[in-house]
PDB file of C-alpha atoms in Angstrom:
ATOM      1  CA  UNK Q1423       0.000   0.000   0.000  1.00  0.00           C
ATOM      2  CA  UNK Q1424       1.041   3.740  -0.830  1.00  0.00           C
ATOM      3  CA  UNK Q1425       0.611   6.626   0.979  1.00  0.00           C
ATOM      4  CA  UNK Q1426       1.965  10.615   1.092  1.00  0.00           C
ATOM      5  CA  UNK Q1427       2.479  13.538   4.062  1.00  0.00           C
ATOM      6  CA  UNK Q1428       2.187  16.616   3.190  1.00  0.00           C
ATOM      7  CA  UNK Q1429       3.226  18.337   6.658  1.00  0.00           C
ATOM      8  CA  UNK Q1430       2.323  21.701   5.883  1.00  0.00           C
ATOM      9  CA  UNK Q1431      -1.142  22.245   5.751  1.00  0.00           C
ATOM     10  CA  UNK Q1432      -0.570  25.823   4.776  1.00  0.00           C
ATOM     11  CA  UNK Q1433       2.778  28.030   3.468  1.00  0.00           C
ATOM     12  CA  UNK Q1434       2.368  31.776   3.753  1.00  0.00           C
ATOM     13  CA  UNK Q1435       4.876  33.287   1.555  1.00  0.00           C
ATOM     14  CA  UNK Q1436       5.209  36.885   0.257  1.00  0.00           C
ATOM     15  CA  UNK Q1437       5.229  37.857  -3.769  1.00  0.00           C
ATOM     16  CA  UNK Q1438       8.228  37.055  -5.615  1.00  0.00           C
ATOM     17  CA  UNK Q1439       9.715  34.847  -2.624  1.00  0.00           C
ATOM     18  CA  UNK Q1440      11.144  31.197  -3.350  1.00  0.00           C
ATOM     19  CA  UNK Q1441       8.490  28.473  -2.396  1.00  0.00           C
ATOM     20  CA  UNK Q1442       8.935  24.850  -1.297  1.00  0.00           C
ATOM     21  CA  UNK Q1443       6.340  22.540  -0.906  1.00  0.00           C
ATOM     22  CA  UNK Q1444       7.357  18.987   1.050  1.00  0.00           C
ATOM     23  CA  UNK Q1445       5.400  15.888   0.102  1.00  0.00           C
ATOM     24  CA  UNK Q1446       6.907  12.582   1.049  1.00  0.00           C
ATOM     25  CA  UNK Q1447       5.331   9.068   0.524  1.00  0.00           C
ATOM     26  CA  UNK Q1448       5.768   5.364   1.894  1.00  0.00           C
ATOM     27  CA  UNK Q1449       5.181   2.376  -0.415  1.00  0.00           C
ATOM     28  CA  UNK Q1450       6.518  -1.621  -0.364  1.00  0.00           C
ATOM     29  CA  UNK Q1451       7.031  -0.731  -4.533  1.00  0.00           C
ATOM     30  CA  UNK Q1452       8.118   1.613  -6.978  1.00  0.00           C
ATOM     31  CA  UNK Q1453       6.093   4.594  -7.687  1.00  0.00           C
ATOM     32  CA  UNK Q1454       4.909   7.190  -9.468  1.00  0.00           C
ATOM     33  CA  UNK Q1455       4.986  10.910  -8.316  1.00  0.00           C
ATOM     34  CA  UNK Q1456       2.734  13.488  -9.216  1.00  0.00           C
ATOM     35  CA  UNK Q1457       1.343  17.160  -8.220  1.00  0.00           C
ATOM     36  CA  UNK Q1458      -1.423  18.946  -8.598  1.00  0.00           C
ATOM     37  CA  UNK Q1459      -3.076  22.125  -8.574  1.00  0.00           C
ATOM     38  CA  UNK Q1460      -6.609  23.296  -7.049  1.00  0.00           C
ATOM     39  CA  UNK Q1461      -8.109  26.916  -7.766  1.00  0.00           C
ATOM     40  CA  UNK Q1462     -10.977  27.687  -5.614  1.00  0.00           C
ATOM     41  CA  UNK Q1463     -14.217  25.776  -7.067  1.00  0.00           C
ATOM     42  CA  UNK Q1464     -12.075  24.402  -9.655  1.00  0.00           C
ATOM     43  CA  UNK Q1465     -10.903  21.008 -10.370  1.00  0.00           C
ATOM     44  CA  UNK Q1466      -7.398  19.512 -10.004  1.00  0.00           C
ATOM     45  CA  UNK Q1467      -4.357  20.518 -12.963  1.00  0.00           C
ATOM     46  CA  UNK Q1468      -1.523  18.287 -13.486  1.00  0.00           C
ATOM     47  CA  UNK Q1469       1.394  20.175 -12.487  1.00  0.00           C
ATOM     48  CA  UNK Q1470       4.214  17.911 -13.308  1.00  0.00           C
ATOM     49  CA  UNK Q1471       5.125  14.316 -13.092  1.00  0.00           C
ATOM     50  CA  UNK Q1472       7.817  11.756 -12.172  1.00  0.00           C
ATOM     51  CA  UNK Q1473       8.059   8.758 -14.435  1.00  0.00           C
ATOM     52  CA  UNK Q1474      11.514   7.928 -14.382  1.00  0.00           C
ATOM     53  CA  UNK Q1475      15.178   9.013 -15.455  1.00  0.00           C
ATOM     54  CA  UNK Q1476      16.165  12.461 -14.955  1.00  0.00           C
ATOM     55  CA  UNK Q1477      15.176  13.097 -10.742  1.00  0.00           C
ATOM     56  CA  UNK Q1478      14.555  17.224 -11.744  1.00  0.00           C
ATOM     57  CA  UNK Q1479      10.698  17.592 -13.329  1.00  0.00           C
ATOM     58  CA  UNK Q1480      10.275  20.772 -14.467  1.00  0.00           C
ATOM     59  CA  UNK Q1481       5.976  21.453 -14.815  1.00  0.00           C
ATOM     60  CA  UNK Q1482       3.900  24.336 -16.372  1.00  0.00           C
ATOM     61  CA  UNK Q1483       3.948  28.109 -14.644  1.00  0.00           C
ATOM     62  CA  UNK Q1484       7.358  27.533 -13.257  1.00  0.00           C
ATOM     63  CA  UNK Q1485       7.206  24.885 -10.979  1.00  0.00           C
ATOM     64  CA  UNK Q1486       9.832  22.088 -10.620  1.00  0.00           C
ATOM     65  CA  UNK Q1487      10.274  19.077  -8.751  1.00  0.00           C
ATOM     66  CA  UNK Q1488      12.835  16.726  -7.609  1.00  0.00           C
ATOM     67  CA  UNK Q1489      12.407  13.121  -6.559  1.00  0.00           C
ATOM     68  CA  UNK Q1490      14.880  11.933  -3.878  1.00  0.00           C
ATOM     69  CA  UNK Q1491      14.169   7.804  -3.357  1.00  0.00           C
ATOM     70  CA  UNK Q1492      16.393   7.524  -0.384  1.00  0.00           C
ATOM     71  CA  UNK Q1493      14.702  10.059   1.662  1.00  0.00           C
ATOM     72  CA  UNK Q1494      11.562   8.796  -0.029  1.00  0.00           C
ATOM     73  CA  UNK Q1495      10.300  12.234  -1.149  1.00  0.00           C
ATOM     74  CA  UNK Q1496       9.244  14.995  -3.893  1.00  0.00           C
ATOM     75  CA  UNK Q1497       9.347  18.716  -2.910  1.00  0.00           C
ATOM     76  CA  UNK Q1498       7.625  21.197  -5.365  1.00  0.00           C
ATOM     77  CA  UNK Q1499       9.420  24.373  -5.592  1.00  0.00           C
ATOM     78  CA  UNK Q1500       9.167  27.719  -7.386  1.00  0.00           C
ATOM     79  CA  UNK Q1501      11.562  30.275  -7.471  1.00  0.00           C
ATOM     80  CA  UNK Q1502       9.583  33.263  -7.539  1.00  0.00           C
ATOM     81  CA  UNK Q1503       5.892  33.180  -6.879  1.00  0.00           C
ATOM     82  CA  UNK Q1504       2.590  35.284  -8.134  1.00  0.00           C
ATOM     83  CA  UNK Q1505      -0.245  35.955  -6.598  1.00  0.00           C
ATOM     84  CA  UNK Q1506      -1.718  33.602  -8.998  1.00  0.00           C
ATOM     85  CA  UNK Q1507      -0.203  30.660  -7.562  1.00  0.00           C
ATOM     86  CA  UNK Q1508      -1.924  31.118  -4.198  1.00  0.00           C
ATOM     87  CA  UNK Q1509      -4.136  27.145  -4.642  1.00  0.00           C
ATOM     88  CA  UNK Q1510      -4.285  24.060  -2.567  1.00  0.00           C
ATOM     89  CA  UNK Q1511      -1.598  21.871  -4.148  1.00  0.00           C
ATOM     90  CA  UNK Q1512      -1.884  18.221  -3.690  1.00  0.00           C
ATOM     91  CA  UNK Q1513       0.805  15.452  -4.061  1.00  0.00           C
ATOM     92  CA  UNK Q1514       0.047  11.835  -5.316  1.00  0.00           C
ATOM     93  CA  UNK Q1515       1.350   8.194  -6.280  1.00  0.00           C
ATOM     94  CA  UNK Q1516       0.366   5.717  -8.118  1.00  0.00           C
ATOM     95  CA  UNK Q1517       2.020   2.174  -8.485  1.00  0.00           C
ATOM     96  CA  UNK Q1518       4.374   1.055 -11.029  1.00  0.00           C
ATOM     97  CA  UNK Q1519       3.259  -1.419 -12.587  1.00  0.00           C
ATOM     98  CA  UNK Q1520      -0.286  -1.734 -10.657  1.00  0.00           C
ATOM     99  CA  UNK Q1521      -3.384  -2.691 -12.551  1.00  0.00           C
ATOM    100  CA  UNK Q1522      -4.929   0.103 -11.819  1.00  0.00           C
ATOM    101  CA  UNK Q1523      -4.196   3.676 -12.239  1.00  0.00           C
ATOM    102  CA  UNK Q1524      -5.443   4.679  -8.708  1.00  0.00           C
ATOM    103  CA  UNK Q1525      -4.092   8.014  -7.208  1.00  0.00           C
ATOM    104  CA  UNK Q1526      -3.758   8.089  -3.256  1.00  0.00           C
ATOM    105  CA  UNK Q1527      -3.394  12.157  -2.477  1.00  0.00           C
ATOM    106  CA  UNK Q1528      -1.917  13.496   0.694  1.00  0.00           C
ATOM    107  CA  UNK Q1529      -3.854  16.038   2.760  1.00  0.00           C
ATOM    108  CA  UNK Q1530      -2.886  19.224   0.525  1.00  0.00           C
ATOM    109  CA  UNK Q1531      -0.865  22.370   1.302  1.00  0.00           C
ATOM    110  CA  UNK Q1532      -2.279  25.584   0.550  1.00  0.00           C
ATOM    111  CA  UNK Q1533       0.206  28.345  -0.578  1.00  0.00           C
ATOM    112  CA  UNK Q1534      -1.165  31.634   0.192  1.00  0.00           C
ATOM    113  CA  UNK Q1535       0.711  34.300  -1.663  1.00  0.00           C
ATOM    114  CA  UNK Q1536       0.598  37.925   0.060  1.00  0.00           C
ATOM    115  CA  UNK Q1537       1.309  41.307  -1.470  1.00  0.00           C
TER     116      UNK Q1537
ATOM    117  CA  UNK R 944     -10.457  20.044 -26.700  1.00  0.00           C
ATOM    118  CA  UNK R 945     -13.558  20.016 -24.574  1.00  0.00           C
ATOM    119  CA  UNK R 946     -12.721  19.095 -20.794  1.00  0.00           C
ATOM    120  CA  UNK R 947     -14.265  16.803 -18.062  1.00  0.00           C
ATOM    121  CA  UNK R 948     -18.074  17.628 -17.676  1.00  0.00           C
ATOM    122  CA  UNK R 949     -19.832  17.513 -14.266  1.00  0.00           C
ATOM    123  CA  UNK R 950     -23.382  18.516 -13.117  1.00  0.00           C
ATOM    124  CA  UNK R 951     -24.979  19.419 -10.978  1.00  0.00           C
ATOM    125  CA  UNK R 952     -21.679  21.745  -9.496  1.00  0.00           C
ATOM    126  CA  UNK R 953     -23.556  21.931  -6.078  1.00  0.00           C
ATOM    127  CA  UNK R 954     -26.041  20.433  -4.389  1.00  0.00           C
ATOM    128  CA  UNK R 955     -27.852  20.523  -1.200  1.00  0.00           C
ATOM    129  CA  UNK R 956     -30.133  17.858   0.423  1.00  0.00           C
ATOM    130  CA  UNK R 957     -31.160  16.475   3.793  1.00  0.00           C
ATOM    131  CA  UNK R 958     -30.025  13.374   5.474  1.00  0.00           C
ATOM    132  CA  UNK R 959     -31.696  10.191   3.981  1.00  0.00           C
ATOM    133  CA  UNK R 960     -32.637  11.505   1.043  1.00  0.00           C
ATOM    134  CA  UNK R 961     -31.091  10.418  -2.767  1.00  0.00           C
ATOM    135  CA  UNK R 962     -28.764  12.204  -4.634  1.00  0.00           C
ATOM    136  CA  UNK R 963     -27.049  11.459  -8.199  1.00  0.00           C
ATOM    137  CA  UNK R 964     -24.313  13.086 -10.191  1.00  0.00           C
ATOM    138  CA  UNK R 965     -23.508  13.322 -13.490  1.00  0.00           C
ATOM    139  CA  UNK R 966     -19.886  13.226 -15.475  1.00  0.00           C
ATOM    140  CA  UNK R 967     -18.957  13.440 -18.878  1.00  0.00           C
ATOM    141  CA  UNK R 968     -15.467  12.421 -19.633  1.00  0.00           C
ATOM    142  CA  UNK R 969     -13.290  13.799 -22.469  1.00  0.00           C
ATOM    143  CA  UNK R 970     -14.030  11.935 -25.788  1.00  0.00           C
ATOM    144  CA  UNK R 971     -12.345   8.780 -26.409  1.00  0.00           C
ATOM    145  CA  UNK R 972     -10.992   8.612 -22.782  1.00  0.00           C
ATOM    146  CA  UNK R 973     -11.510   4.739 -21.858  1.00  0.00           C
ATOM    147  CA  UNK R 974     -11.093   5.142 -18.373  1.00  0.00           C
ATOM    148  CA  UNK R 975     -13.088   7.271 -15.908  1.00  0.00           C
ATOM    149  CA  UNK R 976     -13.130   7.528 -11.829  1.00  0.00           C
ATOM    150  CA  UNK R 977     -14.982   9.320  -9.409  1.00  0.00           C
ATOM    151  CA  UNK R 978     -13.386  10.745  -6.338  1.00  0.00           C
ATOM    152  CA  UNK R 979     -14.202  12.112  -2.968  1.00  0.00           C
ATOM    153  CA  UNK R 980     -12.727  14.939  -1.542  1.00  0.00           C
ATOM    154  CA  UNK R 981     -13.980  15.753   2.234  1.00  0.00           C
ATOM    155  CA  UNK R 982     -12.651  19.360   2.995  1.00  0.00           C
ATOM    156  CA  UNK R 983      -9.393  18.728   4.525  1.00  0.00           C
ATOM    157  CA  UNK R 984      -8.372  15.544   2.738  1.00  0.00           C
ATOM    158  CA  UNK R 985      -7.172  14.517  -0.524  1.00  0.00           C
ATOM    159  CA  UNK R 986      -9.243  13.176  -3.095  1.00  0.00           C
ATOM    160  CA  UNK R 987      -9.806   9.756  -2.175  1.00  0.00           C
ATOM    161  CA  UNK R 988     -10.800   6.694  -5.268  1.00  0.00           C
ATOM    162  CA  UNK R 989     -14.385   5.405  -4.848  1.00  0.00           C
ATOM    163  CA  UNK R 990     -14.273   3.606  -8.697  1.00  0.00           C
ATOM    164  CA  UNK R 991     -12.955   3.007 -11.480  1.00  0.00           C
ATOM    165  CA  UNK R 992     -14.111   2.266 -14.748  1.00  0.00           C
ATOM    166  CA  UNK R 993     -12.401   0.906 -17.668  1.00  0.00           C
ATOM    167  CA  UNK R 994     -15.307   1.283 -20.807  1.00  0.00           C
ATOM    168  CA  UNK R 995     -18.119  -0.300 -19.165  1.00  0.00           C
ATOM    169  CA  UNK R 996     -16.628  -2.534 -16.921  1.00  0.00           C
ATOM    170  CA  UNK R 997     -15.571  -2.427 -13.059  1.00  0.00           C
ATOM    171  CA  UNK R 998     -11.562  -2.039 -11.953  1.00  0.00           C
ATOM    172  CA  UNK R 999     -11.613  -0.800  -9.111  1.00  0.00           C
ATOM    173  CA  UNK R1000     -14.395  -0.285  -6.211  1.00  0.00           C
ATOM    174  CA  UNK R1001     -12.690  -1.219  -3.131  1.00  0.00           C
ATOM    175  CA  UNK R1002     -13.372   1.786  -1.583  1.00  0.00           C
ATOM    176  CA  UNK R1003     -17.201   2.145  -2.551  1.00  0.00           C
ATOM    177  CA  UNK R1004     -19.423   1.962   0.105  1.00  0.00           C
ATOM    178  CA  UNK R1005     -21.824  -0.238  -1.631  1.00  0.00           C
ATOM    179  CA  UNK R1006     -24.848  -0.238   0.837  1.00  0.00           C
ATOM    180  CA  UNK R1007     -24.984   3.290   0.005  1.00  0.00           C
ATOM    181  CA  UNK R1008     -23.379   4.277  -2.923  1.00  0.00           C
ATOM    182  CA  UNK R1009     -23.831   3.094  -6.672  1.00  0.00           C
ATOM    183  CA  UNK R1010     -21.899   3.741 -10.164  1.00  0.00           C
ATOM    184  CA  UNK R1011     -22.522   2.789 -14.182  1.00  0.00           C
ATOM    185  CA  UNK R1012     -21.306   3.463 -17.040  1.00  0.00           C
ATOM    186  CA  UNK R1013     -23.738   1.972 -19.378  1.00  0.00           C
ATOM    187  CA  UNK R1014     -22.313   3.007 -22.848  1.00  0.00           C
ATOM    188  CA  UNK R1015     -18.735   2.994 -21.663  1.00  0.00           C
ATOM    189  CA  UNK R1016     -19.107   6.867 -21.967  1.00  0.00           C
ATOM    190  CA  UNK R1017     -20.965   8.829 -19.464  1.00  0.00           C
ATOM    191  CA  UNK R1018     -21.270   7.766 -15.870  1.00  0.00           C
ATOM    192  CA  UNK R1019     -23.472   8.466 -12.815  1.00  0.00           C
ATOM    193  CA  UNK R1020     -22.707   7.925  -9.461  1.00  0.00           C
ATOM    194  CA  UNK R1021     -25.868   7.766  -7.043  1.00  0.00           C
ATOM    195  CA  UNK R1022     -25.872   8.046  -3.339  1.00  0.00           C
ATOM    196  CA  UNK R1023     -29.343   6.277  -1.212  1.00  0.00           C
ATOM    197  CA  UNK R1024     -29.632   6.923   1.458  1.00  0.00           C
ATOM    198  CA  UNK R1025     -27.481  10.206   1.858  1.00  0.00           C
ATOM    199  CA  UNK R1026     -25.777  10.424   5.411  1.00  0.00           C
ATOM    200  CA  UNK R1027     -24.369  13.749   7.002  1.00  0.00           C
ATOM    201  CA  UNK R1028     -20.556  12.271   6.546  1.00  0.00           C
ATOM    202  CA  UNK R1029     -21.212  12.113   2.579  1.00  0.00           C
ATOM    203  CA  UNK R1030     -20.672  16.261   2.907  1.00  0.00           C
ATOM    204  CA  UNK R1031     -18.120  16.426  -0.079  1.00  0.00           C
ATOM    205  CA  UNK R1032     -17.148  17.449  -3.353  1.00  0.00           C
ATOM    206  CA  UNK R1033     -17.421  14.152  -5.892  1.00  0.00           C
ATOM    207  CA  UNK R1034     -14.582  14.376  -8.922  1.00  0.00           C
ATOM    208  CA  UNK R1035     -15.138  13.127 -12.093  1.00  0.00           C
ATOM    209  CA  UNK R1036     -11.965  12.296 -14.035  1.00  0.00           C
ATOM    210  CA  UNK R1037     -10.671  10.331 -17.099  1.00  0.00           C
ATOM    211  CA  UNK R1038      -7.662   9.199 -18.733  1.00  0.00           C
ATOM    212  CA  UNK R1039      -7.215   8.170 -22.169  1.00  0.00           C
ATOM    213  CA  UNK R1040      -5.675   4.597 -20.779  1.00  0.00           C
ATOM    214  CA  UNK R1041      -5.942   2.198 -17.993  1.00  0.00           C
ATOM    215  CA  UNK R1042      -2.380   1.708 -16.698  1.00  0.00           C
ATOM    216  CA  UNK R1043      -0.639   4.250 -15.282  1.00  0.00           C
ATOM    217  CA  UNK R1044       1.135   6.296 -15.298  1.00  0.00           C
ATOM    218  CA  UNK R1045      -1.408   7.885 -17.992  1.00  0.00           C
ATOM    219  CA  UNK R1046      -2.664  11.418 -16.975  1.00  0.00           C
ATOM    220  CA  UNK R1047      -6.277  11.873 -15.159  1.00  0.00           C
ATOM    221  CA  UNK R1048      -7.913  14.992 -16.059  1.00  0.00           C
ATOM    222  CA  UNK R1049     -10.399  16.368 -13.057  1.00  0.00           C
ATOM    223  CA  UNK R1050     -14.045  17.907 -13.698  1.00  0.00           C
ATOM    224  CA  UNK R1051     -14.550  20.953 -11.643  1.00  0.00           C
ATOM    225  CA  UNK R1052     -16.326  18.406  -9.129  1.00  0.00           C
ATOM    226  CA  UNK R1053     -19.973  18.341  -7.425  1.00  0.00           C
ATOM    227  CA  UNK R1054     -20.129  20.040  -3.980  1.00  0.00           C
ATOM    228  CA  UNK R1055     -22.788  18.189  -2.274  1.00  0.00           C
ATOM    229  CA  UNK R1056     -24.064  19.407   1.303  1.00  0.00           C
ATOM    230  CA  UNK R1057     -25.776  16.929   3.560  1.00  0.00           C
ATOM    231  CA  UNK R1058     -28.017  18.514   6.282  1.00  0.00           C
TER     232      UNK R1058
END
């Protein structure tokens, strides 16, 4: 069985500052790693994705990742953030190799981006 | 390219009563799931469909809760009778493939309100 922490429930972080968001997971097998993004009364966006070979993901609006299978995690960071970015982002894994393609989601963070 | 459709986007009814939801995936996506996502949690899998067929409803409450998919196209998932801890938002999403690690693309989701 899979699952993921997201500790922070909630980053504050001022316009333009850097931005890391920790997500790390447990599982008896290899996985996939994923984020995604929630606007407010929207559904969730694909961010980026870990599949396999390079351990740097780099997603859409400026958001990169890096998967680290020692210490069994996958931090989303941005170097500069807008207040556009302020979202709930969720991180999720999925089996490799499992016959389904079921997602198991930590708790969220939600990055709220002040003037 | 026309996303995941969802209706009704909210929803209120009292305890006991029935409820249903709609989804429309995008076209030619094979698989389709619906997900609950009680405020504060991560989307969590309640089925998965691949066409018409069943992969995955370990986590259905099936005295309660029901899913099709008649046509291997749209899908409704019911609820009977609704209890106060069903308070959620219900995602639709598809994928174009079973295995993963193939994207899922959300709906804006259902926000259902049990009283």
């Amino acid at each position: 069985a899979q699952s993921v922490t997201q500790l922070d429930s909630q980053v504050p972080v001022f316009e333009e500052a850097p931005v890391e968001l920790r997500c790390n997971y447990s599982s008896s097998v290899s996985v996939y790693l994923f984020w995604y993004v929630q606007y407010p009364n929207q559904g969730l966006q694909l961010l980026l994705k870990y599949l396999s070979g390079s351990t740097l993901v780099k997603g859409i609006n400026g958001f990169e990742a890096e998967f680290n299978k020692s210490q069994t995690s996958f931090h989303l960071r941005k170097p500069s953030v807008h207040i556009s970015d302020t979202a709930e982002y969720f991180c999720a894994v999925s089996a490799y190799g499992g016959a389904t393609n079921k997602l198991i989601f930590g708790t969220g963070t939600l990055l709220a981006v002040q003037p | 390219e026309a996303g995941v459709a969802q209706s009704p986007r909210y929803k209120i009814i009292e305890k006991r009563q029935s409820v249903a939801f709609w989804c429309n995936p995008i076209s030619g996506h094979a698989t389709l799931y619906w997900y609950q996502q009680i405020l504060g949690q991560g989307p969590k899998l309640l089925i998965q469909f691949q066409n018409n067929g069943v992969v995955d409803d370990s986590q259905l409450p099936k005295d309660r809760f029901s899913a099709e998919r008649l046509k291997g196209v749209d899908s409704t998932l019911k609820i009977q009778p609704a209890k106060l801890e069903d308070s959620a938002v219900y995602l639709c999403a598809s994928s174009l493939v079973q295995g993963p690690p193939d994207t899922q693309y959300f709906g804006p989701g259902t926000r259902l309100t049990v009283l």
